[in-house]
Amino acid sequence: MSQGVVREKVATALLGALDGAKQKGQLKTTAWPAVTLDAPKRPEWGDLASTVAMSLASSEQKTPHDIAQIIVENLSQRDQLFDRIEVVRPGFLNLTIKPALWQEVLREVEQQGNRYGHASIGAGRRVLIEYVSANPTGPLHVGHGRGAAVGQAVIRLLRAIGYDVVGEYYINDAGRQMKLLGASVYARYRELSGQTIEFPEDGYHGTYITGVAQRIKEQLDQVAGDLTPGDLEAHCLALAYQELLELIRDDLKAFGIEFQSWFSEASLLESRAVERALEELKARELLFDQDGAWWFRSSKYGDEKDRVVRKQDGQFTYLASDIAYHHDKLRRGYDLLIDVWGADHHGYIHRMEAVMQAYGHPKERLRVVLVQLVKLLRGGVEVRMSKRTGEFITMREVIDEVGADAAKFYFLMRDSRTHLEFDLELAKQRSADNPVYYVQYAHARICSLWRVASERGIARPTADATDLTVLTDPDELGLIKKLSSYPEVIRASALAFEPHRVTYYLQQLAAQLHTFYNKHRVLPSAIDQENDGMALAETITPQRTAARLVLMGAVQQVLGNGLDVLGISAPEHM
């Protein structure tokens, strides 16, 4: 189920009421809209709310309020599902669910385990997500780290709802930047060899370039006497490219990210795929020659102007390679292409949507996820430079300082389209002020509960063998209601490519768990020390202990599932 047992049963009941009203001649619509259920803004308004009556007003030519009343009259399972139903103008259906139905959520979570929240919406449709794709001209920086976290989370979310997803790294290993890399390393090599040099004006000045030159110097010395300066510079480029690409792979692996596919831009040029892709556009009369340059008629598909794909000197532009690359993606048969780009590429979206349409596909076949900049802080003060090198801070430095889990969680805490402030000191704190610690500690806290229960001879109960009807306290039901919304959070996050919705949900669930744990007993024996020294006056029966243990198990499961879908660990000890 994609919506969870409660929402599925309520939606089915509402659709049954619509069918019943139609059979009686009270309604005439031939196809019902999708029944969506949301939590009302205020708890006194009920547990779930539906606007289905309002969506039918036009086709039925009735007021939404009248349609809502008709739906209520035809609810055959009203007494079994609902404690209260209110029709609120203009036509909201506010529904208060019976506790017995909420209690079924715990059985659902236990039965589905790590599959809870998964769905088959994607039905195996093939998706290719291209992300990170930094030039192999230096180490990854923190902005790449955010893009990596977002890309991986989107992949895992889409897989959770049934899509067949491949993650791909597009290696920008052709063009001017690569030539500058070779020239920069060659200059540093000559400098290390005692020669006077003039460093390339637009070259890479980072100290890492000197480090690369130092590490490959021995290999270069062995061949330097047999090569022309041009060949030696090309050799510098080849060795530097290998080393820097391997560095990128290692940094991504340290971040827990592995790509299923690595695609080389240079391979497009070597195989003449760029020319073939452009020739196909030319055959469709979508390329034209002007002043010796080739132009793509992207304005025909909504771009603000046409774009150059081959310059007057015969050199292909970056757009030409991107056209060939996306043409190749389409040729490989993917149903949906997703690109994760830095926000500075926003203006590039329309021209790539034009490419989709030029090859006969709807522009929606390509979706772009934009990732904004990251501002690093240390104790609230902005950090601009690396302590190690005096230059930009790399992704690896952040991982080494705060850990991969904390880095991912922070990168995913905000909508990727908004700027992010990442406080390194806060990310290392073991306190409730640190969001990732707060969530992971909630999971570890329940694991600790199982260890204490085992020490006291209390077996872990199963939902099916436990009387869950005793779970009627508002705090108990509040936790269950939060658990019930998890499948919808996953579905909505996946379809919107917005993993920050999951981190927000996990923080809310963790907050409810900590509040509950500090307020209520779970085990019958004196366990005050497990509740931060609080003296709890609440008495608890064996039946309630068993039911609450089932509840704790469900919370642990959902916390673990949510962290896993973000690529973050769920520790048992902290």
XYZ file of C-alpha atoms in Angstrom:
574
model
C 0.000 0.000 0.000
C 1.288 3.444 -0.829
C -0.847 5.419 1.604
C -0.819 3.156 4.643
C -3.640 1.085 6.103
C -5.615 3.981 7.626
C -5.588 6.207 4.559
C -6.292 3.249 2.281
C -9.337 2.189 4.280
C -10.675 5.735 4.605
C -10.138 6.477 0.907
C -11.858 3.198 -0.017
C -14.787 4.088 2.245
C -15.174 7.530 0.645
C -15.043 6.061 -2.858
C -17.632 3.482 -1.802
C -19.854 6.320 -0.582
C -19.504 8.081 -3.937
C -20.429 4.866 -5.781
C -23.426 4.392 -3.488
C -24.607 7.946 -4.094
C -24.264 7.465 -7.839
C -26.329 4.267 -7.755
C -29.069 6.187 -5.927
C -28.969 8.955 -8.523
C -27.653 11.517 -6.038
C -24.447 12.038 -8.056
C -23.794 11.742 -11.800
C -20.012 12.000 -12.360
C -18.676 9.061 -14.390
C -15.116 8.978 -12.981
C -14.185 9.965 -9.444
C -11.150 12.127 -8.741
C -8.319 10.767 -6.618
C -9.233 10.916 -2.942
C -6.472 12.726 -1.061
C -6.320 12.794 2.715
C -4.321 15.311 4.691
C -3.872 16.039 8.363
C -5.873 19.157 9.325
C -3.907 22.190 10.500
C -5.457 21.970 13.966
C -5.867 18.672 15.877
C -9.357 19.588 17.131
C -10.533 19.473 13.522
C -9.951 15.720 13.388
C -7.335 13.261 12.192
C -7.767 13.481 8.423
C -9.452 15.869 6.010
C -10.644 15.420 2.441
C -11.527 17.971 -0.230
C -13.082 15.441 -2.613
C -16.465 17.205 -2.383
C -14.958 20.459 -3.609
C -13.287 18.759 -6.577
C -16.696 17.434 -7.679
C -18.606 20.711 -7.430
C -18.128 21.705 -11.073
C -19.049 18.356 -12.644
C -21.971 17.789 -10.266
C -23.235 21.381 -10.431
C -23.876 21.235 -6.710
C -22.325 23.082 -3.795
C -19.354 21.310 -2.185
C -21.239 21.360 1.125
C -24.198 19.489 -0.378
C -21.873 16.923 -1.995
C -20.071 16.384 1.305
C -23.399 15.760 3.038
C -24.313 13.201 0.363
C -20.983 11.417 0.904
C -21.575 11.240 4.651
C -25.094 9.829 4.156
C -23.660 7.001 2.027
C -20.726 5.965 4.223
C -21.542 2.317 4.874
C -18.593 1.815 7.259
C -19.161 4.981 9.207
C -19.521 3.341 12.623
C -16.551 1.007 12.127
C -14.095 3.676 10.964
C -15.028 7.024 12.435
C -15.606 8.493 15.859
C -16.732 11.794 14.362
C -17.381 13.291 10.918
C -17.823 17.004 10.381
C -18.760 18.812 7.187
C -17.149 22.240 7.235
C -17.902 24.889 4.655
C -17.221 25.232 1.823
C -17.046 21.414 1.710
C -14.292 19.958 3.864
C -14.783 16.509 5.319
C -13.059 16.449 8.708
C -12.689 12.876 9.923
C -11.815 11.581 13.383
C -10.651 7.964 13.148
C -11.459 5.263 15.687
C -8.477 4.181 17.816
C -8.935 0.560 16.676
C -8.086 1.577 13.115
C -5.020 3.497 14.213
C -3.850 0.453 16.152
C -3.787 -1.538 12.900
C -0.881 0.669 11.805
C 1.384 -1.106 14.297
C 0.557 -4.488 12.767
C 1.165 -3.058 9.310
C 4.592 -1.700 10.280
C 5.619 -4.994 11.884
C 4.423 -7.093 8.943
C 6.134 -4.951 6.308
C 9.321 -4.261 8.280
C 11.932 -2.492 6.188
C 9.449 -2.433 3.289
C 7.055 -0.208 5.232
C 6.621 2.964 3.207
C 7.522 1.273 -0.071
C 5.109 1.224 -2.983
C 4.832 0.164 -6.627
C 3.903 3.548 -8.105
C 6.899 3.485 -10.468
C 5.942 0.051 -11.792
C 9.523 -0.630 -12.886
C 9.823 2.464 -15.098
C 13.484 3.118 -15.881
C 15.062 6.319 -14.592
C 18.581 7.673 -15.070
C 19.807 10.203 -12.505
C 22.963 12.094 -13.367
C 24.512 13.901 -10.411
C 27.742 15.385 -9.044
C 29.482 15.214 -12.476
C 32.260 17.588 -11.384
C 35.163 18.244 -13.731
C 38.037 15.878 -12.842
C 40.295 18.897 -12.383
C 40.352 18.982 -8.576
C 38.804 17.620 -5.387
C 35.078 17.817 -4.722
C 33.963 20.834 -2.676
C 31.078 21.130 -0.200
C 28.655 22.166 -2.951
C 29.364 18.876 -4.702
C 28.719 17.166 -1.364
C 25.228 18.600 -1.171
C 24.529 17.554 -4.753
C 25.828 14.063 -3.987
C 23.582 13.711 -0.923
C 20.537 14.972 -2.827
C 21.175 12.754 -5.853
C 21.630 9.618 -3.777
C 18.522 10.349 -1.691
C 16.379 10.916 -4.789
C 17.606 7.603 -6.208
C 16.736 5.733 -3.017
C 13.350 7.439 -2.716
C 12.374 6.569 -6.284
C 13.501 2.976 -5.801
C 11.346 2.831 -2.665
C 8.245 3.574 -4.718
C 9.003 1.098 -7.470
C 11.186 2.836 -10.055
C 14.182 1.104 -11.627
C 16.867 3.753 -11.103
C 20.485 4.045 -12.239
C 22.849 6.721 -10.905
C 25.384 8.047 -13.400
C 28.435 10.302 -13.143
C 29.131 12.283 -16.317
C 32.891 12.803 -16.476
C 33.613 16.201 -18.030
C 36.951 15.045 -19.431
C 37.041 17.055 -22.653
C 37.449 20.687 -23.601
C 39.289 23.734 -22.332
C 39.249 22.881 -18.614
C 41.090 19.623 -19.217
C 43.694 21.392 -21.352
C 44.215 23.897 -18.552
C 44.645 21.027 -16.089
C 47.412 19.530 -18.237
C 49.094 22.928 -18.662
C 48.891 23.641 -14.923
C 50.382 20.321 -13.839
C 53.082 20.579 -16.519
C 54.013 24.052 -15.261
C 54.281 22.822 -11.673
C 56.328 19.807 -12.818
C 58.796 22.094 -14.570
C 58.935 24.281 -11.474
C 59.706 21.234 -9.305
C 62.447 20.357 -11.810
C 64.136 23.704 -11.164
C 62.972 25.479 -14.310
C 61.692 29.046 -14.457
C 58.083 29.004 -15.566
C 55.279 31.312 -16.554
C 52.169 29.776 -15.038
C 49.061 29.697 -17.289
C 46.967 32.775 -16.520
C 43.695 30.810 -16.406
C 45.293 27.686 -14.939
C 44.508 25.902 -11.692
C 46.458 27.630 -8.922
C 45.455 25.361 -6.023
C 48.194 23.741 -3.954
C 46.668 20.357 -4.846
C 48.083 20.848 -8.375
C 51.593 21.004 -6.917
C 50.777 17.875 -4.916
C 49.705 16.067 -8.074
C 52.892 17.154 -9.873
C 55.005 15.921 -6.960
C 53.331 12.509 -6.940
C 53.717 11.925 -10.681
C 57.158 13.541 -11.046
C 59.040 10.244 -10.927
C 56.954 8.797 -13.749
C 57.395 11.981 -15.785
C 61.157 12.044 -15.226
C 61.435 8.578 -16.784
C 59.915 9.714 -20.096
C 60.745 13.428 -20.170
C 63.849 12.987 -22.294
C 61.966 11.133 -25.026
C 58.979 13.471 -25.362
C 58.403 16.877 -26.885
C 57.080 19.563 -24.527
C 53.632 19.141 -26.067
C 53.684 15.374 -25.578
C 54.983 15.776 -22.033
C 52.140 18.174 -21.222
C 49.668 15.628 -22.633
C 51.300 12.976 -20.454
C 50.886 15.285 -17.438
C 47.211 15.611 -18.271
C 46.709 11.851 -18.576
C 48.385 11.097 -15.239
C 46.723 14.006 -13.415
C 43.323 13.033 -14.805
C 43.734 9.460 -13.548
C 44.793 10.619 -10.090
C 42.096 13.261 -9.661
C 39.315 11.004 -10.935
C 40.437 8.326 -8.481
C 40.426 10.960 -5.731
C 36.833 11.829 -6.614
C 35.866 8.144 -6.528
C 37.511 7.724 -3.122
C 35.812 10.817 -1.689
C 32.426 9.638 -2.905
C 33.032 6.179 -1.471
C 33.908 7.768 1.887
C 30.548 9.532 1.638
C 28.783 6.202 1.066
C 28.013 6.942 -2.578
C 28.715 4.608 -5.465
C 27.633 5.140 -9.054
C 26.314 2.335 -11.212
C 27.600 4.080 -14.332
C 30.455 6.432 -15.251
C 30.098 8.138 -18.636
C 32.958 9.968 -20.365
C 32.384 13.167 -22.342
C 35.553 12.437 -24.297
C 33.989 9.176 -25.500
C 31.264 11.182 -27.243
C 33.871 13.068 -29.249
C 36.063 10.044 -29.956
C 33.096 8.011 -31.227
C 31.798 10.962 -33.302
C 28.537 10.761 -31.357
C 28.427 14.572 -31.185
C 28.493 14.887 -34.966
C 25.849 12.201 -35.389
C 23.536 13.819 -32.849
C 23.874 17.186 -34.572
C 23.378 15.632 -37.996
C 20.089 14.209 -36.781
C 18.988 17.682 -35.669
C 20.120 19.024 -39.030
C 17.996 16.428 -40.796
C 15.036 17.681 -38.765
C 15.856 21.231 -39.962
C 16.644 22.243 -36.400
C 20.213 23.388 -37.110
C 21.176 26.314 -39.313
C 24.462 27.839 -40.457
C 25.113 31.506 -39.761
C 28.460 33.213 -40.324
C 30.195 29.844 -40.349
C 28.759 28.702 -36.997
C 26.074 26.092 -36.409
C 23.030 27.146 -34.402
C 20.356 25.017 -32.713
C 16.792 26.341 -33.149
C 16.051 26.049 -29.423
C 13.785 29.123 -29.523
C 11.277 26.976 -31.414
C 10.730 25.064 -28.173
C 10.509 27.908 -25.685
C 14.148 28.870 -25.160
C 14.710 32.631 -25.174
C 17.060 32.446 -28.166
C 18.813 30.022 -30.495
C 22.121 28.533 -29.335
C 25.508 27.945 -30.971
C 26.576 24.283 -31.044
C 29.657 24.592 -33.283
C 31.736 27.734 -33.354
C 33.243 29.369 -36.434
C 36.589 27.699 -35.733
C 34.941 24.267 -35.860
C 35.086 23.671 -32.101
C 31.968 22.228 -30.484
C 30.389 24.121 -27.597
C 29.503 22.560 -24.237
C 25.901 22.470 -25.429
C 26.867 20.235 -28.361
C 28.326 17.636 -26.004
C 25.291 17.914 -23.732
C 22.981 17.385 -26.694
C 24.873 14.242 -27.674
C 24.964 13.018 -24.074
C 21.222 13.431 -23.562
C 20.566 11.928 -26.964
C 22.553 8.916 -25.791
C 20.493 8.756 -22.583
C 17.297 8.711 -24.634
C 18.755 6.067 -26.938
C 19.392 3.850 -23.930
C 15.644 3.721 -23.351
C 15.177 5.479 -20.026
C 11.621 6.628 -19.366
C 12.725 9.591 -17.267
C 15.973 11.556 -17.116
C 16.837 13.488 -13.962
C 19.784 15.880 -13.789
C 21.010 17.274 -10.467
C 22.653 20.625 -11.198
C 24.046 23.564 -9.287
C 21.574 26.440 -9.059
C 23.808 28.562 -11.326
C 22.685 26.285 -14.192
C 19.064 27.395 -13.898
C 19.199 29.211 -17.237
C 20.357 26.007 -18.932
C 17.108 24.155 -18.247
C 15.094 25.586 -21.136
C 17.695 24.747 -23.756
C 17.903 21.139 -22.549
C 14.105 20.888 -22.505
C 14.302 22.091 -26.103
C 16.679 19.209 -26.850
C 14.123 16.725 -25.505
C 11.429 18.141 -27.769
C 13.726 18.374 -30.751
C 14.231 14.611 -30.572
C 10.477 14.029 -30.373
C 9.965 13.671 -26.624
C 7.928 15.767 -24.186
C 10.073 18.216 -22.240
C 8.844 16.549 -19.036
C 10.950 13.521 -19.879
C 13.820 15.551 -18.429
C 13.548 16.850 -14.875
C 16.175 19.042 -13.280
C 16.828 19.210 -9.536
C 18.657 22.402 -8.605
C 21.055 22.524 -5.652
C 21.916 25.841 -4.034
C 25.143 26.888 -2.369
C 26.298 25.811 1.088
C 27.637 28.300 3.608
C 29.906 26.616 6.141
C 29.890 27.969 9.686
C 31.912 27.161 12.763
C 30.123 28.197 15.934
C 27.993 30.615 13.919
C 30.953 32.255 12.147
C 31.364 31.740 8.418
C 34.292 29.581 7.324
C 35.663 30.529 3.926
C 38.979 28.765 3.633
C 40.439 25.365 4.413
C 42.767 25.222 7.404
C 44.857 22.629 5.559
C 45.465 24.439 2.305
C 44.249 28.000 2.735
C 41.875 27.407 -0.175
C 38.307 26.159 -0.636
C 37.024 23.551 1.810
C 36.658 20.139 0.235
C 33.842 17.683 0.709
C 36.336 15.214 2.187
C 37.387 17.682 4.892
C 33.761 18.028 6.000
C 33.271 14.243 6.028
C 36.471 13.730 8.012
C 35.428 16.346 10.579
C 31.751 15.575 11.204
C 31.236 12.132 9.628
C 29.339 11.043 6.531
C 26.012 10.616 8.373
C 25.992 14.115 9.834
C 27.119 15.658 6.544
C 24.341 13.934 4.594
C 21.667 14.832 7.111
C 22.687 18.504 7.119
C 22.897 18.639 3.330
C 19.358 17.208 3.174
C 17.728 19.291 5.920
C 16.561 22.083 3.633
C 14.948 22.234 0.212
C 17.868 21.854 -2.204
C 16.716 24.987 -4.039
C 17.420 27.145 -0.977
C 20.752 28.237 0.465
C 22.017 26.083 3.326
C 23.970 27.088 6.415
C 25.969 24.171 7.790
C 27.524 24.670 11.225
C 30.405 22.228 11.633
C 30.549 22.596 15.421
C 26.820 21.970 15.827
C 27.040 18.882 13.608
C 29.509 17.341 16.076
C 27.504 18.027 19.224
C 25.936 15.173 21.150
C 22.854 17.154 22.124
C 19.250 17.789 21.187
C 20.406 20.922 19.340
C 22.083 18.727 16.724
C 19.309 17.405 14.423
C 21.118 14.300 13.180
C 22.177 13.299 16.699
C 18.606 13.907 17.898
C 17.186 11.524 15.282
C 19.849 8.834 15.544
C 19.663 8.943 19.349
C 15.912 8.260 19.148
C 16.686 5.025 17.311
C 19.523 4.098 19.686
C 17.336 4.878 22.691
C 14.778 2.264 21.668
C 17.577 -0.239 21.048
C 18.704 0.419 24.618
C 15.163 -0.286 25.782
C 15.319 -3.775 24.247
C 18.567 -4.489 26.042
C 17.089 -3.408 29.407
C 13.929 -5.446 28.758
C 16.024 -8.521 27.989
C 18.026 -8.060 31.180
C 14.755 -8.044 33.129
C 13.408 -11.129 31.430
C 10.773 -9.314 29.374
C 10.367 -10.864 25.928
C 9.758 -8.706 22.883
C 6.059 -9.039 21.979
C 4.597 -9.235 18.481
C 1.792 -7.005 17.290
C -0.483 -9.886 16.293
C -0.183 -11.522 19.728
C -0.668 -8.301 21.701
C -3.802 -6.509 22.842
C -3.304 -3.085 21.279
C -6.687 -1.717 22.348
C -5.077 -0.392 25.540
C -3.197 2.195 23.454
C -5.683 5.017 23.885
C -3.548 7.708 25.533
C -3.262 10.816 23.289
C 0.538 10.495 23.308
C 0.322 6.867 22.197
C -2.155 7.657 19.452
C -0.100 10.682 18.427
C 2.916 8.477 17.778
C 0.817 5.977 15.833
C -0.693 8.737 13.697
C 2.800 9.997 12.921
C 3.870 6.487 11.896
C 0.818 6.189 9.652
C 1.845 9.237 7.620
C 5.279 7.845 6.739
C 4.249 6.102 3.468
C 2.699 9.324 2.201
C 5.834 11.284 3.155
C 7.960 8.858 1.125
C 5.607 8.966 -1.861
C 5.390 12.765 -1.905
C 9.139 13.214 -1.338
C 9.990 10.820 -4.157
C 7.601 12.296 -6.713
C 8.702 15.859 -5.923
C 12.424 14.928 -5.737
C 12.512 16.586 -2.301
C 14.346 14.444 0.274
C 14.267 17.273 2.823
C 10.666 16.263 3.553
C 11.996 13.007 5.011
C 14.558 14.691 7.279
C 11.823 17.029 8.533
C 9.524 14.070 9.219
C 12.251 12.177 11.075
C 12.940 15.164 13.310
C 9.241 15.404 14.149
C 8.968 11.668 14.874
C 12.119 11.769 17.029
C 10.719 14.728 18.984
C 7.494 12.836 19.694
C 9.425 9.742 20.722
C 11.675 11.635 23.147
C 8.693 13.444 24.655
C 6.803 10.179 25.089
C 9.813 8.367 26.536
C 10.461 11.080 29.110
C 6.807 11.248 30.129
C 5.630 7.624 30.168
C 6.799 4.301 31.502
C 7.319 1.483 29.029
C 8.721 -1.231 31.302
C 7.087 -2.095 34.639
C 10.195 -2.096 36.813
C 11.935 1.006 38.138
C 13.528 2.454 35.045
C 13.840 6.089 36.027
C 17.464 6.183 34.962
C 16.391 5.330 31.433
C 14.237 8.451 31.472
C 16.984 10.910 32.354
C 16.395 10.578 36.086
C 12.742 11.617 35.993
C 10.540 10.076 38.669
C 7.502 8.753 36.840
C 4.340 8.403 38.830
C 2.566 6.469 36.081
C 1.826 2.834 36.854
C 1.780 0.332 34.036
C 0.149 -3.070 33.590
C 1.764 -6.007 31.782
C -0.785 -5.556 28.971
C 0.179 -1.925 28.523
C 3.891 -2.754 28.691
C 3.466 -5.248 25.851
C 1.439 -2.788 23.779
C 3.923 0.016 24.350
C 6.816 -2.246 23.435
C 5.054 -2.974 20.128
C 4.657 0.786 19.678
C 8.350 1.368 20.413
C 9.286 -1.340 17.920
C 7.234 0.371 15.230
C 8.844 3.746 15.935
C 12.289 2.155 15.756
C 11.412 0.508 12.444
C 10.196 3.725 10.844
C 13.167 5.735 12.117
C 15.464 3.093 10.634
C 13.558 3.013 7.347
C 13.641 6.795 7.033
C 17.341 7.057 7.755
C 18.068 4.224 5.340
C 16.230 5.884 2.472
C 18.506 8.897 2.995
C 21.612 6.707 3.016
C 22.237 7.387 6.723
C 22.939 4.756 9.386
C 20.615 3.951 12.295
C 22.973 3.232 15.223
C 22.053 0.899 18.083
C 24.513 2.525 20.503
C 25.403 6.197 20.936
